[in-house]
mmCIF file of C-alpha atoms in Angstrom:
data_model
loop_
_atom_site.group_PDB
_atom_site.id
_atom_site.type_symbol
_atom_site.label_atom_id
_atom_site.label_comp_id
_atom_site.label_asym_id
_atom_site.label_seq_id
_atom_site.Cartn_x
_atom_site.Cartn_y
_atom_site.Cartn_z
ATOM 1 C CA MET L 1 15.911 11.737 -14.634
ATOM 2 C CA VAL L 2 17.292 15.172 -15.484
ATOM 3 C CA SER L 3 15.162 17.630 -17.425
ATOM 4 C CA ASP L 4 14.946 21.390 -17.869
ATOM 5 C CA THR L 5 11.200 20.989 -17.359
ATOM 6 C CA PRO L 6 10.815 18.132 -14.829
ATOM 7 C CA LEU L 7 7.066 18.349 -14.393
ATOM 8 C CA THR L 8 6.353 18.434 -18.128
ATOM 9 C CA SER L 9 8.698 15.483 -18.676
ATOM 10 C CA ALA L 10 7.116 13.533 -15.826
ATOM 11 C CA ILE L 11 3.585 14.127 -17.140
ATOM 12 C CA GLU L 12 4.647 13.101 -20.640
ATOM 13 C CA PHE L 13 6.342 9.969 -19.300
ATOM 14 C CA PHE L 14 3.360 9.025 -17.133
ATOM 15 C CA ASN L 15 0.904 9.570 -19.972
ATOM 16 C CA LYS L 16 2.937 7.219 -22.154
ATOM 17 C CA LEU L 17 3.344 4.606 -19.423
ATOM 18 C CA ARG L 18 -0.346 4.502 -18.582
ATOM 19 C CA ILE L 19 -1.516 3.804 -22.127
ATOM 20 C CA SER L 20 -3.664 0.645 -22.081
ATOM 21 C CA SER L 21 -3.913 0.607 -18.292
ATOM 22 C CA GLU L 22 -7.098 -0.931 -16.947
ATOM 23 C CA GLY L 23 -7.865 1.958 -14.644
ATOM 24 C CA LEU L 24 -6.654 5.318 -13.411
ATOM 25 C CA VAL L 25 -7.567 6.672 -9.975
ATOM 26 C CA THR L 26 -6.583 9.680 -7.949
ATOM 27 C CA ILE L 27 -4.617 9.125 -4.771
ATOM 28 C CA PRO L 28 -3.522 11.782 -2.279
ATOM 29 C CA GLY L 29 -1.110 13.943 -4.235
ATOM 30 C CA GLY L 30 -1.245 12.050 -7.505
ATOM 31 C CA TRP L 31 -2.610 9.303 -9.674
ATOM 32 C CA THR L 32 -2.085 5.583 -10.032
ATOM 33 C CA ALA L 33 -2.733 3.389 -13.058
ATOM 34 C CA SER L 34 -3.034 -0.391 -12.835
ATOM 35 C CA PHE L 35 -2.359 -3.079 -15.401
ATOM 36 C CA GLY L 36 -3.726 -6.112 -13.612
ATOM 37 C CA LYS L 37 -2.774 -6.811 -10.019
ATOM 38 C CA GLN L 38 0.920 -7.110 -10.662
ATOM 39 C CA ILE L 39 1.780 -3.837 -12.331
ATOM 40 C CA THR L 40 1.052 -0.294 -11.160
ATOM 41 C CA VAL L 41 2.424 3.067 -12.209
ATOM 42 C CA THR L 42 2.048 5.927 -9.736
ATOM 43 C CA PHE L 43 2.721 9.576 -10.473
ATOM 44 C CA ARG L 44 3.080 12.369 -7.929
ATOM 45 C CA PRO L 45 3.692 15.851 -9.347
ATOM 46 C CA LYS L 46 5.299 16.812 -6.030
ATOM 47 C CA SER L 47 6.906 14.049 -4.014
ATOM 48 C CA THR L 48 6.929 14.406 -0.245
ATOM 49 C CA SER L 49 10.636 13.688 0.051
ATOM 50 C CA ASP L 50 12.239 16.427 -2.071
ATOM 51 C CA GLY L 51 9.346 18.076 -3.876
ATOM 52 C CA SER L 52 10.362 16.804 -7.300
ATOM 53 C CA PRO L 53 7.884 14.996 -9.570
ATOM 54 C CA ALA L 54 8.209 11.227 -9.081
ATOM 55 C CA ILE L 55 6.978 8.102 -10.834
ATOM 56 C CA ASP L 56 6.886 4.686 -9.109
ATOM 57 C CA ILE L 57 6.747 1.615 -11.312
ATOM 58 C CA LYS L 58 5.822 -1.670 -9.647
ATOM 59 C CA ASN L 59 6.290 -4.645 -11.915
ATOM 60 C CA GLN L 60 5.711 -7.991 -10.229
ATOM 61 C CA GLY L 61 5.047 -9.757 -13.524
ATOM 62 C CA GLN L 62 7.188 -12.405 -15.189
ATOM 63 C CA SER L 63 10.359 -10.309 -14.884
ATOM 64 C CA PRO L 64 9.847 -8.451 -11.617
ATOM 65 C CA ASP L 65 11.490 -5.092 -11.298
ATOM 66 C CA ASN L 66 10.559 -1.929 -9.455
ATOM 67 C CA TYR L 67 11.670 1.613 -10.089
ATOM 68 C CA LYS L 68 11.230 5.034 -8.593
ATOM 69 C CA ILE L 69 12.140 7.887 -10.879
ATOM 70 C CA HIS L 70 12.553 11.461 -9.646
ATOM 71 C CA PHE L 71 12.493 14.174 -12.311
ATOM 72 C CA VAL L 72 14.948 16.942 -11.447
ATOM 73 C CA THR L 73 16.519 19.995 -13.062
ATOM 74 C CA PRO L 74 20.242 19.958 -13.946
ATOM 75 C CA GLU L 75 20.823 22.473 -11.122
ATOM 76 C CA SER L 76 19.125 20.417 -8.435
ATOM 77 C CA ARG L 77 20.912 17.295 -9.702
ATOM 78 C CA LYS L 78 24.278 19.004 -9.090
ATOM 79 C CA ASN L 79 23.244 19.857 -5.531
ATOM 80 C CA ARG L 80 22.360 16.231 -4.654
ATOM 81 C CA MET Z 1 12.916 1.812 12.108
ATOM 82 C CA LYS Z 2 9.365 0.794 12.970
ATOM 83 C CA SER Z 3 6.209 1.793 11.156
ATOM 84 C CA ILE Z 4 3.351 -0.150 12.673
ATOM 85 C CA MET Z 5 -0.261 0.706 13.343
ATOM 86 C CA LYS Z 6 -1.266 2.373 16.575
ATOM 87 C CA ARG Z 7 -3.208 0.646 19.339
ATOM 88 C CA SER Z 8 -6.310 2.737 18.584
ATOM 89 C CA GLU Z 9 -6.188 1.556 14.963
ATOM 90 C CA ILE Z 10 -5.932 -2.108 15.957
ATOM 91 C CA GLN Z 11 -8.834 -1.579 18.356
ATOM 92 C CA LEU Z 12 -10.969 -0.292 15.470
ATOM 93 C CA LEU Z 13 -10.072 -3.352 13.413
ATOM 94 C CA THR Z 14 -10.857 -5.631 16.363
ATOM 95 C CA SER Z 15 -14.273 -4.019 16.752
ATOM 96 C CA LEU Z 16 -15.351 -5.623 13.471
ATOM 97 C CA ILE Z 17 -14.752 -9.202 14.610
ATOM 98 C CA GLY Z 18 -18.023 -11.037 15.103
ATOM 99 C CA LYS Z 19 -19.921 -8.541 12.958
ATOM 100 C CA LYS Z 20 -21.707 -9.388 9.739
ATOM 101 C CA PHE Z 21 -19.729 -8.067 6.775
ATOM 102 C CA LEU Z 22 -21.894 -6.226 4.243
ATOM 103 C CA HIS Z 23 -19.583 -4.813 1.599
ATOM 104 C CA LEU Z 24 -16.554 -2.719 0.781
ATOM 105 C CA VAL Z 25 -17.056 0.804 -0.514
ATOM 106 C CA SER Z 26 -14.602 2.847 -2.486
ATOM 107 C CA ALA Z 27 -15.134 5.384 -5.209
ATOM 108 C CA ASN Z 28 -11.466 5.263 -5.854
ATOM 109 C CA LEU Z 29 -10.426 1.764 -6.907
ATOM 110 C CA THR Z 30 -9.351 0.684 -10.349
ATOM 111 C CA PRO Z 31 -10.923 -2.482 -11.818
ATOM 112 C CA ASP Z 32 -7.853 -4.259 -10.410
ATOM 113 C CA LEU Z 33 -8.871 -3.043 -6.925
ATOM 114 C CA VAL Z 34 -5.947 -0.656 -6.612
ATOM 115 C CA GLY Z 35 -6.532 2.722 -4.958
ATOM 116 C CA ASP Z 36 -5.974 4.908 -1.929
ATOM 117 C CA SER Z 37 -8.652 3.858 0.557
ATOM 118 C CA VAL Z 38 -11.522 1.496 1.182
ATOM 119 C CA TYR Z 39 -14.414 1.418 3.635
ATOM 120 C CA VAL Z 40 -15.208 -1.873 5.340
ATOM 121 C CA VAL Z 41 -18.925 -1.846 6.083
ATOM 122 C CA THR Z 42 -20.543 -4.232 8.564
ATOM 123 C CA GLU Z 43 -24.076 -4.381 9.915
ATOM 124 C CA PHE Z 44 -23.190 -2.036 12.784
ATOM 125 C CA ASP Z 45 -19.700 -0.551 12.535
ATOM 126 C CA SER Z 46 -17.713 0.592 9.547
ATOM 127 C CA ILE Z 47 -14.124 1.690 9.245
ATOM 128 C CA LYS Z 48 -11.872 3.266 6.671
ATOM 129 C CA ILE Z 49 -8.552 1.671 5.766
ATOM 130 C CA GLY Z 50 -6.309 4.127 4.008
ATOM 131 C CA SER Z 51 -2.715 5.062 3.506
ATOM 132 C CA ARG Z 52 -0.478 8.030 3.964
ATOM 133 C CA VAL Z 53 3.024 8.741 2.823
ATOM 134 C CA VAL Z 54 5.695 9.668 5.339
ATOM 135 C CA VAL Z 55 9.298 10.671 4.742
ATOM 136 C CA LEU Z 56 11.915 8.591 6.570
ATOM 137 C CA ASN Z 57 15.685 8.608 6.341
ATOM 138 C CA PHE Z 58 16.831 5.189 7.608
ATOM 139 C CA GLU Z 59 18.185 4.266 4.155
ATOM 140 C CA GLY Z 60 20.482 7.300 4.225
ATOM 141 C CA ILE Z 61 18.309 9.471 1.986
ATOM 142 C CA ASP Z 62 14.922 11.087 2.457
ATOM 143 C CA GLU Z 63 12.502 8.605 0.959
ATOM 144 C CA GLU Z 64 8.720 8.208 0.952
ATOM 145 C CA TYR Z 65 7.129 5.217 2.688
ATOM 146 C CA THR Z 66 3.557 4.013 2.726
ATOM 147 C CA VAL Z 67 1.890 3.766 6.131
ATOM 148 C CA LEU Z 68 -1.405 1.905 6.609
ATOM 149 C CA THR Z 69 -4.042 3.898 8.472
ATOM 150 C CA VAL Z 70 -7.331 2.858 10.061
ATOM 151 C CA SER Z 71 -9.977 5.332 11.113
ATOM 152 C CA SER Z 72 -13.626 5.368 12.104
ATOM 153 C CA LEU Z 73 -16.056 6.765 9.605
ATOM 154 C CA GLU Z 74 -17.180 10.348 9.685
ATOM 155 C CA SER Z 75 -20.945 10.294 10.098
ATOM 156 C CA GLY Z 76 -22.855 10.435 6.848
ATOM 157 C CA VAL Z 77 -19.891 9.549 4.702
ATOM 158 C CA LEU Z 78 -21.631 6.462 3.332
ATOM 159 C CA SER Z 79 -25.107 7.918 3.134
ATOM 160 C CA GLY Z 80 -26.743 9.213 -0.006
ATOM 161 C CA ASN Z 81 -27.036 7.651 -3.404
ATOM 162 C CA ARG Z 82 -23.602 6.231 -3.871
ATOM 163 C CA ASN Z 83 -22.936 4.650 -7.179
ATOM 164 C CA SER Z 84 -23.467 0.892 -7.017
ATOM 165 C CA GLN Z 85 -20.182 0.359 -8.835
ATOM 166 C CA ASP Z 86 -18.430 1.776 -5.755
ATOM 167 C CA ARG Z 87 -19.600 -1.211 -3.703
ATOM 168 C CA PHE Z 88 -17.980 -4.631 -3.624
ATOM 169 C CA TYR Z 89 -20.181 -7.408 -2.300
ATOM 170 C CA LYS Z 90 -18.018 -10.511 -2.398
ATOM 171 C CA PHE Z 91 -18.377 -12.464 0.888
ATOM 172 C CA SER Z 92 -21.342 -10.242 1.823
ATOM 173 C CA ASN Z 93 -23.485 -11.303 4.804
ATOM 174 C CA GLU Z 94 -20.731 -13.471 6.235
ATOM 175 C CA GLU Z 95 -19.437 -13.017 9.767
ATOM 176 C CA ILE Z 96 -15.938 -11.635 10.245
ATOM 177 C CA ILE Z 97 -14.451 -14.537 12.169
ATOM 178 C CA GLN Z 98 -10.898 -13.343 12.707
ATOM 179 C CA GLY Z 99 -8.508 -10.619 11.640
ATOM 180 C CA TYR Z 100 -4.784 -10.454 11.068
ATOM 181 C CA VAL Z 101 -2.067 -7.900 10.577
ATOM 182 C CA PHE Z 102 0.742 -8.976 8.282
ATOM 183 C CA ARG Z 103 4.038 -7.503 9.414
ATOM 184 C CA GLU Z 104 7.235 -7.441 7.418
ATOM 185 C CA THR Z 105 10.783 -6.903 8.598
ATOM 186 C CA ILE Z 106 13.386 -5.979 6.007
ATOM 187 C CA THR Z 107 17.063 -5.978 6.941
ATOM 188 C CA GLU Z 108 19.674 -4.541 4.610
ATOM 189 C CA TYR Z 109 23.225 -5.833 4.507
ATOM 190 C CA GLU Z 110 26.143 -4.369 2.623
ATOM 191 C CA ASN Z 111 29.110 -6.711 2.327
ATOM 192 C CA ASP Z 112 27.479 -8.808 5.051
ATOM 193 C CA VAL Z 113 27.356 -5.870 7.476
ATOM 194 C CA GLU Z 114 23.884 -4.849 8.660
ATOM 195 C CA ASN Z 115 22.898 -1.338 7.554
ATOM 196 C CA TRP Z 116 19.352 -1.043 8.881
ATOM 197 C CA THR Z 117 16.140 -2.854 9.739
ATOM 198 C CA TYR Z 118 12.661 -1.677 8.746
ATOM 199 C CA GLU Z 119 9.597 -3.218 10.356
ATOM 200 C CA SER Z 120 6.162 -2.295 9.034
ATOM 201 C CA ASP Z 121 2.577 -3.469 8.820
ATOM 202 C CA VAL Z 122 1.946 -4.364 5.194
ATOM 203 C CA ALA Z 123 -1.575 -5.807 5.185
ATOM 204 C CA VAL Z 124 -4.805 -6.045 7.113
ATOM 205 C CA VAL Z 125 -6.718 -9.282 6.518
ATOM 206 C CA PHE Z 126 -10.270 -10.175 7.534
ATOM 207 C CA GLN Z 127 -11.213 -13.836 7.688
ATOM 208 C CA LEU Z 128 -14.776 -14.698 6.733
ATOM 209 C CA LYS Z 129 -16.499 -18.055 6.386
ATOM 210 C CA SER Z 130 -15.716 -18.478 2.689
ATOM 211 C CA GLY Z 131 -12.426 -16.673 2.415
ATOM 212 C CA PHE Z 132 -10.363 -13.621 3.223
ATOM 213 C CA ILE Z 133 -10.380 -9.937 2.334
ATOM 214 C CA SER Z 134 -6.978 -8.308 2.328
ATOM 215 C CA VAL Z 135 -6.071 -4.627 2.141
ATOM 216 C CA SER Z 136 -2.336 -4.308 1.646
ATOM 217 C CA LYS Z 137 0.338 -1.893 0.553
ATOM 218 C CA ASP Z 138 0.844 -1.960 -3.204
ATOM 219 C CA THR Z 139 4.503 -1.104 -2.603
ATOM 220 C CA HIS Z 140 6.451 0.221 0.368
ATOM 221 C CA ASN Z 141 6.791 3.602 -1.302
ATOM 222 C CA ASN Z 142 3.884 4.629 -3.528
ATOM 223 C CA GLY Z 143 1.118 5.285 -0.974
ATOM 224 C CA VAL Z 144 -1.257 3.001 -2.865
ATOM 225 C CA LEU Z 145 -3.351 0.115 -1.516
ATOM 226 C CA GLN Z 146 -4.318 -3.189 -3.100
ATOM 227 C CA VAL Z 147 -7.526 -5.041 -2.195
ATOM 228 C CA GLU Z 148 -7.588 -8.817 -2.680
ATOM 229 C CA TYR Z 149 -10.204 -11.515 -2.170
ATOM 230 C CA LEU Z 150 -8.520 -14.771 -1.207
ATOM 231 C CA TYR Z 151 -9.533 -18.340 -0.504
ATOM 232 C CA ASP Z 152 -6.097 -19.254 0.844
ATOM 233 C CA LEU Z 153 -3.837 -16.892 2.797
ATOM 234 C CA GLU Z 154 -0.803 -18.456 1.120
ATOM 235 C CA THR Z 155 -1.822 -16.664 -2.079
ATOM 236 C CA LEU Z 156 -1.621 -13.201 -0.492
ATOM 237 C CA THR Z 157 0.505 -11.044 -2.777
ATOM 238 C CA ASN Z 158 3.803 -10.032 -1.212
ATOM 239 C CA VAL Z 159 4.753 -6.382 -1.171
ATOM 240 C CA PRO Z 160 7.729 -5.849 -3.497
ATOM 241 C CA ASN Z 161 11.065 -5.286 -1.842
ATOM 242 C CA LEU Z 162 12.590 -1.846 -1.451
ATOM 243 C CA TYR Z 163 14.654 -0.455 -4.308
ATOM 244 C CA SER Z 164 18.383 -1.022 -4.502
ATOM 245 C CA ASP Z 165 20.862 -0.165 -7.233
ATOM 246 C CA ASN Z 166 23.890 -1.503 -5.392
ATOM 247 C CA LEU Z 167 25.083 -5.022 -6.269
ATOM 248 C CA PHE Z 168 26.803 -5.379 -2.879
ATOM 249 C CA VAL Z 169 23.575 -4.725 -1.031
ATOM 250 C CA THR Z 170 21.256 -7.570 -0.082
ATOM 251 C CA HIS Z 171 17.979 -7.655 1.792
ATOM 252 C CA THR Z 172 16.452 -10.330 3.969
ATOM 253 C CA ILE Z 173 12.702 -10.234 4.438
ATOM 254 C CA SER Z 174 10.725 -11.942 7.174
ATOM 255 C CA ARG Z 175 6.950 -11.874 7.298
ATOM 256 C CA SER Z 176 4.677 -12.667 10.207
ATOM 257 C CA LYS Z 177 0.939 -12.991 10.655
ATOM 258 C CA VAL Z 178 -0.334 -11.517 13.913
ATOM 259 C CA SER Z 179 -3.971 -11.744 14.982
ATOM 260 C CA PHE Z 180 -5.604 -8.458 15.947
ATOM 261 C CA SER Z 181 -5.851 -9.663 19.568
ATOM 262 C CA ASP Z 182 -2.153 -10.626 19.716
ATOM 263 C CA SER Z 183 -1.250 -7.324 18.096
ATOM 264 C CA LEU Z 184 -3.186 -5.474 20.795
ATOM 265 C CA GLU Z 185 -1.371 -7.427 23.486
ATOM 266 C CA GLU Z 186 1.982 -6.581 21.919
ATOM 267 C CA LEU Z 187 1.091 -2.899 22.036
ATOM 268 C CA ASN Z 188 0.232 -3.027 25.752
#
């Protein structure tokens, strides 16, 4: 996801995604929120791979789908 | 690419077999038992099962992958007045009869041509008299662990597959259950 302010966008996105989660815990380098056993949303302000903020969404519910979203600036997107 | 536990880690897991399980401890689990680490406490020995994130490039890009870790406890880490809600007593006072590592091998094909294979340990399972306690990766990438209490190993939650946004890419996944003792022999 491209944003002029990647970290702010990632925090905003995570805060919306974690609404009504059953729990939020810190993990090394971030936080994870769970919605039952089958769905977790994990946010790292600084991913290990490229340093950009990243959100992992695990959805093993009725329509399973998993995503990893990196939040990057337009400049860093061009350099990828 | 292989990402399996070290011999010293399997030895720590093996050391719990035959011991009386007391409880799990973690100040960092959600009510769904999702978090970053858990202590397995027995009458004599206790260990910490955790995770770390490493960057690997076998998929062609730098990506983060969860690695299971096992370590002995620093002295005093469980002492003091820990909050009782940090302790999980299911199957307490039962002997740890057996232990297993669940290993997964993912192979990616693109137009039927093999791109890569990734083999990793995805779960550690303790068998007790009444059931099983599993500590597994929540996903391959997020560095998070999932604790499960099971009465049947068939109900162990599978780790979701790796991400792919390419319709011509397919993955095959094979899973195996290896006892701690067999795992040690393999690492000889």
